[in-house]
PDB file of C-alpha atoms in Angstrom:
ATOM      1  CA  MET M   1     -16.269  16.900  -5.821  1.00  0.00           C
ATOM      2  CA  ARG M   2     -13.642  15.282  -3.595  1.00  0.00           C
ATOM      3  CA  VAL M   3     -10.027  15.503  -4.776  1.00  0.00           C
ATOM      4  CA  ILE M   4      -6.506  14.921  -3.533  1.00  0.00           C
ATOM      5  CA  VAL M   5      -3.906  17.546  -4.460  1.00  0.00           C
ATOM      6  CA  ILE M   6      -0.721  16.342  -6.160  1.00  0.00           C
ATOM      7  CA  SER M   7       0.927  19.607  -7.252  1.00  0.00           C
ATOM      8  CA  VAL M   8       0.547  23.390  -7.204  1.00  0.00           C
ATOM      9  CA  THR M   9       2.190  25.975  -9.461  1.00  0.00           C
ATOM     10  CA  THR M  10       2.209  29.767  -9.172  1.00  0.00           C
ATOM     11  CA  TYR M  11       0.184  31.782 -11.660  1.00  0.00           C
ATOM     12  CA  LYS M  12       0.904  35.485 -11.848  1.00  0.00           C
ATOM     13  CA  GLU M  13       1.728  36.741  -8.362  1.00  0.00           C
ATOM     14  CA  LYS M  14      -0.776  35.314  -5.884  1.00  0.00           C
ATOM     15  CA  ASP M  15      -2.933  32.868  -7.834  1.00  0.00           C
ATOM     16  CA  GLY M  16      -2.218  29.154  -8.012  1.00  0.00           C
ATOM     17  CA  ILE M  17      -2.938  26.361 -10.485  1.00  0.00           C
ATOM     18  CA  VAL M  18      -3.763  23.140  -8.664  1.00  0.00           C
ATOM     19  CA  ASN M  19      -3.416  19.657 -10.147  1.00  0.00           C
ATOM     20  CA  ALA M  20      -5.479  17.028  -8.357  1.00  0.00           C
ATOM     21  CA  ILE M  21      -6.995  13.563  -8.713  1.00  0.00           C
ATOM     22  CA  SER M  22     -10.645  12.685  -8.163  1.00  0.00           C
ATOM     23  CA  SER M  23     -12.220   9.240  -8.111  1.00  0.00           C
ATOM     24  CA  ASP M  24     -12.843   9.354 -11.853  1.00  0.00           C
ATOM     25  CA  ASP M  25     -10.649  12.061 -13.399  1.00  0.00           C
ATOM     26  CA  THR M  26      -7.585  14.261 -13.124  1.00  0.00           C
ATOM     27  CA  ILE M  27      -8.479  17.880 -12.362  1.00  0.00           C
ATOM     28  CA  THR M  28      -6.639  21.147 -12.978  1.00  0.00           C
ATOM     29  CA  PHE M  29      -8.145  24.361 -11.628  1.00  0.00           C
ATOM     30  CA  LEU M  30      -7.236  27.946 -10.757  1.00  0.00           C
ATOM     31  CA  VAL M  31      -7.357  29.222  -7.177  1.00  0.00           C
ATOM     32  CA  ARG M  32      -7.530  32.989  -6.952  1.00  0.00           C
ATOM     33  CA  GLY M  33      -5.366  34.483  -4.215  1.00  0.00           C
ATOM     34  CA  LEU M  34      -4.017  31.101  -3.131  1.00  0.00           C
ATOM     35  CA  PHE M  35      -0.691  32.620  -2.072  1.00  0.00           C
ATOM     36  CA  SER M  36      -2.185  35.634  -0.298  1.00  0.00           C
ATOM     37  CA  PRO M  37      -1.319  35.714   3.444  1.00  0.00           C
ATOM     38  CA  ASN M  38      -4.999  35.631   4.422  1.00  0.00           C
ATOM     39  CA  SER M  39      -6.227  33.193   1.749  1.00  0.00           C
ATOM     40  CA  LYS M  40      -9.123  31.031   2.981  1.00  0.00           C
ATOM     41  CA  ASN M  41      -7.932  28.351   0.535  1.00  0.00           C
ATOM     42  CA  ALA M  42      -4.306  28.336   1.695  1.00  0.00           C
ATOM     43  CA  ALA M  43      -4.482  24.660   2.738  1.00  0.00           C
ATOM     44  CA  LEU M  44      -4.787  23.676  -0.934  1.00  0.00           C
ATOM     45  CA  ASN M  45      -1.145  24.665  -1.314  1.00  0.00           C
ATOM     46  CA  THR M  46      -0.149  21.380   0.382  1.00  0.00           C
ATOM     47  CA  SER M  47       0.362  18.228  -1.666  1.00  0.00           C
ATOM     48  CA  LEU M  48      -1.775  15.232  -0.637  1.00  0.00           C
ATOM     49  CA  VAL M  49      -4.437  17.397   1.016  1.00  0.00           C
ATOM     50  CA  VAL M  50      -7.918  15.930   0.479  1.00  0.00           C
ATOM     51  CA  ALA M  51     -10.650  18.504  -0.118  1.00  0.00           C
ATOM     52  CA  ASP M  52     -14.235  18.862  -1.273  1.00  0.00           C
ATOM     53  CA  ILE M  53     -14.251  21.530  -3.959  1.00  0.00           C
ATOM     54  CA  GLU M  54     -16.767  23.390  -6.102  1.00  0.00           C
ATOM     55  CA  LEU M  55     -15.630  24.811  -9.438  1.00  0.00           C
ATOM     56  CA  GLN M  56     -17.073  27.353 -11.818  1.00  0.00           C
ATOM     57  CA  GLU M  57     -16.261  28.308 -15.371  1.00  0.00           C
ATOM     58  CA  GLY M  58     -14.507  31.621 -15.930  1.00  0.00           C
ATOM     59  CA  ASN M  59     -12.496  33.459 -18.542  1.00  0.00           C
ATOM     60  CA  PHE M  60      -9.460  31.295 -17.855  1.00  0.00           C
ATOM     61  CA  LYS M  61      -8.123  28.141 -19.493  1.00  0.00           C
ATOM     62  CA  TYR M  62      -9.090  26.090 -16.431  1.00  0.00           C
ATOM     63  CA  PRO M  63     -12.171  26.203 -14.202  1.00  0.00           C
ATOM     64  CA  VAL M  64     -11.884  28.464 -11.162  1.00  0.00           C
ATOM     65  CA  LEU M  65     -12.329  27.376  -7.561  1.00  0.00           C
ATOM     66  CA  LYS M  66     -15.594  28.622  -6.091  1.00  0.00           C
ATOM     67  CA  SER M  67     -15.307  27.034  -2.640  1.00  0.00           C
ATOM     68  CA  SER M  68     -13.357  24.372  -0.783  1.00  0.00           C
ATOM     69  CA  THR M  69     -13.586  22.376   2.428  1.00  0.00           C
ATOM     70  CA  ILE M  70     -10.568  20.505   3.731  1.00  0.00           C
ATOM     71  CA  VAL M  71     -11.346  16.863   4.513  1.00  0.00           C
ATOM     72  CA  SER M  72      -7.879  15.799   5.666  1.00  0.00           C
ATOM     73  CA  SER M  73      -4.283  16.970   5.622  1.00  0.00           C
ATOM     74  CA  PRO M  74      -1.102  14.865   5.564  1.00  0.00           C
ATOM     75  CA  MET M  75       0.415  17.053   8.251  1.00  0.00           C
ATOM     76  CA  LYS M  76       0.482  15.787  11.838  1.00  0.00           C
ATOM     77  CA  LEU M  77       1.767  17.111  15.157  1.00  0.00           C
ATOM     78  CA  THR M  78       5.123  15.323  14.935  1.00  0.00           C
ATOM     79  CA  ASN M  79       6.288  15.516  11.336  1.00  0.00           C
ATOM     80  CA  ASP M  80       9.521  13.532  11.592  1.00  0.00           C
ATOM     81  CA  TYR M  81      12.088  13.472   8.821  1.00  0.00           C
ATOM     82  CA  TYR M  82      11.272  10.050   7.345  1.00  0.00           C
ATOM     83  CA  TYR M  83       7.542  10.697   7.501  1.00  0.00           C
ATOM     84  CA  LEU M  84       7.901  13.860   5.426  1.00  0.00           C
ATOM     85  CA  GLY M  85      10.329  12.099   3.097  1.00  0.00           C
ATOM     86  CA  ALA M  86       7.856   9.249   2.513  1.00  0.00           C
ATOM     87  CA  LEU M  87       5.091  11.751   1.729  1.00  0.00           C
ATOM     88  CA  MET M  88       7.312  13.438  -0.837  1.00  0.00           C
ATOM     89  CA  VAL M  89       8.287  10.113  -2.435  1.00  0.00           C
ATOM     90  CA  ILE M  90       4.633   9.080  -2.680  1.00  0.00           C
ATOM     91  CA  ASN M  91       3.648  12.438  -4.127  1.00  0.00           C
ATOM     92  CA  GLU M  92       6.443  12.465  -6.722  1.00  0.00           C
ATOM     93  CA  ALA M  93       5.731   8.874  -7.757  1.00  0.00           C
ATOM     94  CA  SER M  94       2.010   9.600  -8.169  1.00  0.00           C
ATOM     95  CA  LYS M  95       2.689  12.721 -10.195  1.00  0.00           C
ATOM     96  CA  CYS M  96       5.500  11.476 -12.437  1.00  0.00           C
ATOM     97  CA  LEU M  97       5.259   7.690 -12.903  1.00  0.00           C
ATOM     98  CA  LEU M  98       1.647   7.428 -14.064  1.00  0.00           C
ATOM     99  CA  GLN M  99      -0.185   8.711 -17.111  1.00  0.00           C
ATOM    100  CA  ASP M 100      -3.176  10.994 -16.413  1.00  0.00           C
ATOM    101  CA  GLU M 101      -5.661   8.214 -17.129  1.00  0.00           C
ATOM    102  CA  GLU M 102      -3.757   5.898 -14.763  1.00  0.00           C
ATOM    103  CA  LYS M 103      -3.696   8.378 -11.865  1.00  0.00           C
ATOM    104  CA  VAL M 104      -7.404   7.851 -11.302  1.00  0.00           C
ATOM    105  CA  LEU M 105      -6.645   4.199 -10.465  1.00  0.00           C
ATOM    106  CA  ILE M 106      -4.390   5.221  -7.564  1.00  0.00           C
ATOM    107  CA  TYR M 107      -6.887   7.702  -6.041  1.00  0.00           C
ATOM    108  CA  ASN M 108      -8.207   5.476  -3.229  1.00  0.00           C
ATOM    109  CA  ASP M 109      -4.750   4.076  -2.452  1.00  0.00           C
ATOM    110  CA  LEU M 110      -3.311   7.581  -2.288  1.00  0.00           C
ATOM    111  CA  ILE M 111      -5.888   8.684   0.268  1.00  0.00           C
ATOM    112  CA  GLU M 112      -5.439   5.459   2.242  1.00  0.00           C
ATOM    113  CA  VAL M 113      -1.645   5.622   2.403  1.00  0.00           C
ATOM    114  CA  THR M 114      -1.603   9.233   3.607  1.00  0.00           C
ATOM    115  CA  GLU M 115      -4.008   8.315   6.417  1.00  0.00           C
ATOM    116  CA  THR M 116      -1.965   5.216   7.284  1.00  0.00           C
ATOM    117  CA  LEU M 117       1.250   7.223   7.462  1.00  0.00           C
ATOM    118  CA  LYS M 118      -0.344   9.643   9.930  1.00  0.00           C
ATOM    119  CA  LYS M 119      -1.169   6.752  12.271  1.00  0.00           C
ATOM    120  CA  ARG M 120       2.075   4.789  12.063  1.00  0.00           C
ATOM    121  CA  ALA M 121       5.442   5.578  13.566  1.00  0.00           C
ATOM    122  CA  ASP M 122       7.362   3.922  10.723  1.00  0.00           C
ATOM    123  CA  PRO M 123       6.658   5.002   7.110  1.00  0.00           C
ATOM    124  CA  TRP M 124       8.631   2.321   5.245  1.00  0.00           C
ATOM    125  CA  MET M 125       6.017  -0.403   4.667  1.00  0.00           C
ATOM    126  CA  PRO M 126       3.157   1.915   3.586  1.00  0.00           C
ATOM    127  CA  MET M 127       5.481   3.689   1.145  1.00  0.00           C
ATOM    128  CA  LEU M 128       6.800   0.434  -0.345  1.00  0.00           C
ATOM    129  CA  VAL M 129       3.322  -1.068  -0.718  1.00  0.00           C
ATOM    130  CA  PHE M 130       2.160   2.103  -2.466  1.00  0.00           C
ATOM    131  CA  LEU M 131       5.088   2.030  -4.901  1.00  0.00           C
ATOM    132  CA  ALA M 132       4.333  -1.622  -5.655  1.00  0.00           C
ATOM    133  CA  LYS M 133       0.757  -0.654  -6.537  1.00  0.00           C
ATOM    134  CA  ILE M 134       2.051   2.000  -8.917  1.00  0.00           C
ATOM    135  CA  PHE M 135       4.187  -0.655 -10.622  1.00  0.00           C
ATOM    136  CA  LYS M 136       1.121  -2.871 -11.024  1.00  0.00           C
ATOM    137  CA  ILE M 137      -0.961  -0.066 -12.530  1.00  0.00           C
ATOM    138  CA  SER M 138       1.872   0.591 -14.978  1.00  0.00           C
ATOM    139  CA  GLY M 139       1.729  -3.038 -16.113  1.00  0.00           C
ATOM    140  CA  TYR M 140       4.620  -4.479 -14.100  1.00  0.00           C
ATOM    141  CA  GLU M 141       3.298  -7.688 -12.554  1.00  0.00           C
ATOM    142  CA  PHE M 142       5.876  -9.581 -10.477  1.00  0.00           C
ATOM    143  CA  GLU M 143       5.452 -13.248  -9.576  1.00  0.00           C
ATOM    144  CA  VAL M 144       6.191 -13.628  -5.871  1.00  0.00           C
ATOM    145  CA  ASN M 145       4.401 -16.877  -5.073  1.00  0.00           C
ATOM    146  CA  LYS M 146       6.285 -19.298  -7.317  1.00  0.00           C
ATOM    147  CA  CYS M 147       9.089 -19.508  -9.864  1.00  0.00           C
ATOM    148  CA  VAL M 148       8.306 -17.219 -12.775  1.00  0.00           C
ATOM    149  CA  PHE M 149       9.741 -19.794 -15.226  1.00  0.00           C
ATOM    150  CA  CYS M 150       8.621 -23.259 -14.102  1.00  0.00           C
ATOM    151  CA  GLY M 151       5.957 -22.489 -11.502  1.00  0.00           C
ATOM    152  CA  SER M 152       7.704 -24.369  -8.705  1.00  0.00           C
ATOM    153  CA  LYS M 153       7.087 -23.129  -5.160  1.00  0.00           C
ATOM    154  CA  LYS M 154      10.115 -24.948  -3.771  1.00  0.00           C
ATOM    155  CA  ASP M 155      13.711 -23.857  -3.376  1.00  0.00           C
ATOM    156  CA  ILE M 156      13.197 -20.233  -4.447  1.00  0.00           C
ATOM    157  CA  ARG M 157      16.654 -18.673  -4.641  1.00  0.00           C
ATOM    158  CA  ALA M 158      16.356 -15.272  -6.296  1.00  0.00           C
ATOM    159  CA  PHE M 159      14.130 -12.364  -7.277  1.00  0.00           C
ATOM    160  CA  SER M 160      14.750 -10.626 -10.588  1.00  0.00           C
ATOM    161  CA  PHE M 161      13.079  -7.435 -11.810  1.00  0.00           C
ATOM    162  CA  ALA M 162      14.285  -8.200 -15.336  1.00  0.00           C
ATOM    163  CA  ASP M 163      12.810 -11.713 -15.349  1.00  0.00           C
ATOM    164  CA  GLY M 164       9.623 -10.707 -13.553  1.00  0.00           C
ATOM    165  CA  GLY M 165       9.771 -12.342 -10.158  1.00  0.00           C
ATOM    166  CA  PHE M 166      10.972 -15.305  -8.108  1.00  0.00           C
ATOM    167  CA  ILE M 167      13.345 -17.875  -9.592  1.00  0.00           C
ATOM    168  CA  CYS M 168      13.961 -21.369  -8.234  1.00  0.00           C
ATOM    169  CA  SER M 169      17.330 -23.141  -8.077  1.00  0.00           C
ATOM    170  CA  SER M 170      16.568 -25.185 -11.205  1.00  0.00           C
ATOM    171  CA  CYS M 171      15.937 -22.107 -13.325  1.00  0.00           C
ATOM    172  CA  LEU M 172      18.857 -19.980 -12.145  1.00  0.00           C
ATOM    173  CA  ASN M 173      21.521 -19.088 -14.656  1.00  0.00           C
ATOM    174  CA  GLN M 174      24.822 -17.273 -14.391  1.00  0.00           C
ATOM    175  CA  GLY M 175      23.277 -13.924 -15.333  1.00  0.00           C
ATOM    176  CA  THR M 176      20.528 -13.998 -12.711  1.00  0.00           C
ATOM    177  CA  GLU M 177      20.939 -11.315 -10.061  1.00  0.00           C
ATOM    178  CA  ARG M 178      21.065 -12.794  -6.565  1.00  0.00           C
ATOM    179  CA  ASP M 179      21.119  -9.648  -4.459  1.00  0.00           C
ATOM    180  CA  PHE M 180      18.135 -10.385  -2.226  1.00  0.00           C
ATOM    181  CA  SER M 181      18.393 -12.389   0.984  1.00  0.00           C
ATOM    182  CA  LYS M 182      15.670 -14.882   1.918  1.00  0.00           C
ATOM    183  CA  GLU M 183      14.141 -12.382   4.354  1.00  0.00           C
ATOM    184  CA  GLN M 184      14.182  -9.623   1.745  1.00  0.00           C
ATOM    185  CA  MET M 185      12.437 -11.855  -0.797  1.00  0.00           C
ATOM    186  CA  LEU M 186       9.773 -12.743   1.760  1.00  0.00           C
ATOM    187  CA  LEU M 187       9.382  -9.028   2.451  1.00  0.00           C
ATOM    188  CA  LEU M 188       8.919  -8.477  -1.289  1.00  0.00           C
ATOM    189  CA  ARG M 189       6.144 -11.074  -1.283  1.00  0.00           C
ATOM    190  CA  THR M 190       4.352  -9.144   1.463  1.00  0.00           C
ATOM    191  CA  ILE M 191       4.792  -5.845  -0.358  1.00  0.00           C
ATOM    192  CA  PHE M 192       3.579  -7.061  -3.754  1.00  0.00           C
ATOM    193  CA  THR M 193       0.593  -9.029  -2.428  1.00  0.00           C
ATOM    194  CA  ALA M 194      -0.623  -6.507   0.171  1.00  0.00           C
ATOM    195  CA  GLU M 195      -4.160  -5.210  -0.247  1.00  0.00           C
ATOM    196  CA  LYS M 196      -3.805  -2.439   2.332  1.00  0.00           C
ATOM    197  CA  SER M 197      -0.936  -0.079   3.088  1.00  0.00           C
ATOM    198  CA  ASP M 198      -1.017  -0.871   6.820  1.00  0.00           C
ATOM    199  CA  VAL M 199       0.141  -4.468   6.260  1.00  0.00           C
ATOM    200  CA  GLU M 200       2.602  -5.952   8.753  1.00  0.00           C
ATOM    201  CA  SER M 201       5.440  -8.320   7.872  1.00  0.00           C
ATOM    202  CA  PRO M 202       7.534 -10.525  10.180  1.00  0.00           C
ATOM    203  CA  TYR M 203      10.415  -9.982   7.768  1.00  0.00           C
ATOM    204  CA  PHE M 204      10.302  -6.206   8.032  1.00  0.00           C
ATOM    205  CA  SER M 205      13.319  -4.347   9.372  1.00  0.00           C
ATOM    206  CA  LYS M 206      14.507  -0.887   8.505  1.00  0.00           C
ATOM    207  CA  GLU M 207      17.623  -2.392   6.899  1.00  0.00           C
ATOM    208  CA  ASN M 208      15.613  -4.749   4.700  1.00  0.00           C
ATOM    209  CA  ALA M 209      13.079  -2.060   3.818  1.00  0.00           C
ATOM    210  CA  PHE M 210      15.856   0.361   2.900  1.00  0.00           C
ATOM    211  CA  PHE M 211      17.488  -2.287   0.687  1.00  0.00           C
ATOM    212  CA  VAL M 212      14.199  -3.008  -1.127  1.00  0.00           C
ATOM    213  CA  PHE M 213      13.486   0.717  -1.500  1.00  0.00           C
ATOM    214  CA  ASN M 214      16.843   1.314  -3.163  1.00  0.00           C
ATOM    215  CA  LYS M 215      16.119  -1.576  -5.541  1.00  0.00           C
ATOM    216  CA  PHE M 216      12.768   0.043  -6.352  1.00  0.00           C
ATOM    217  CA  VAL M 217      14.516   3.334  -7.110  1.00  0.00           C
ATOM    218  CA  ILE M 218      16.897   1.573  -9.524  1.00  0.00           C
ATOM    219  CA  PHE M 219      13.967  -0.248 -11.147  1.00  0.00           C
ATOM    220  CA  ILE M 220      12.137   3.063 -11.626  1.00  0.00           C
ATOM    221  CA  ALA M 221      15.200   4.593 -13.292  1.00  0.00           C
ATOM    222  CA  ASP M 222      15.675   1.575 -15.575  1.00  0.00           C
ATOM    223  CA  SER M 223      12.032   0.914 -16.483  1.00  0.00           C
ATOM    224  CA  TYR M 224      10.382   4.350 -16.332  1.00  0.00           C
ATOM    225  CA  GLY M 225      13.442   6.353 -17.340  1.00  0.00           C
ATOM    226  CA  PHE M 226      12.822   8.611 -14.356  1.00  0.00           C
ATOM    227  CA  SER M 227      15.094   9.573 -11.484  1.00  0.00           C
ATOM    228  CA  LEU M 228      13.078   9.666  -8.261  1.00  0.00           C
ATOM    229  CA  LYS M 229      14.636  12.803  -6.793  1.00  0.00           C
ATOM    230  CA  THR M 230      12.921  12.559  -3.412  1.00  0.00           C
ATOM    231  CA  ALA M 231      14.455   9.106  -2.840  1.00  0.00           C
ATOM    232  CA  ALA M 232      17.528  10.823  -1.418  1.00  0.00           C
ATOM    233  CA  LEU M 233      15.402  11.995   1.524  1.00  0.00           C
ATOM    234  CA  MET M 234      15.002   8.412   2.709  1.00  0.00           C
ATOM    235  CA  SER M 235      18.742   7.733   2.837  1.00  0.00           C
ATOM    236  CA  LYS M 236      19.640  10.195   5.611  1.00  0.00           C
TER     237      LYS M 236
END
């Protein structure tokens, strides 16, 4: 069975309980001696590691790991600050923003984004596209191709999380937030319509990506009732 690890907790002194996602289920299993200095399964103590595992039933609440083979690791030779921060944001979002039955739906995207991040120098776009996919799985569909009220594709002036997308000049009202620049709204369109995490955007800049990310963090707090703690790592 192939899984991607999303969290590990200590059990007793040296054993670990691993929470992971497979292509069709969420998996929790016990790894004996995971925290031993010479553990052959030590790599499973890294979030977002992809591994082929074999489990067996034991006298424990969860199945016990029989064997494991590491398929890929998120670690690379030059683990820069923002790269590690993006990994932690992605991991926390996967673990805390989705219900167990929803986590299965992000399995392929989670593997893809970790591989994309290893290949790219800049982590912002892959991270933002992944967060947008989490929003979609949670039921938050944002209209970024036309006005969410009248359907017009002309004279788009604003994007509103509360209203559900783009708003044209005719549908604006005094209470509509108008925080996004034209370039930032076009960047949002790229993010919300992207199929793959390695998408490029002519409207991408670190400043615009950082602005959109902070808006995502606020949206998560308002709509999920969750404070994305690892977001602070991307503001250094």
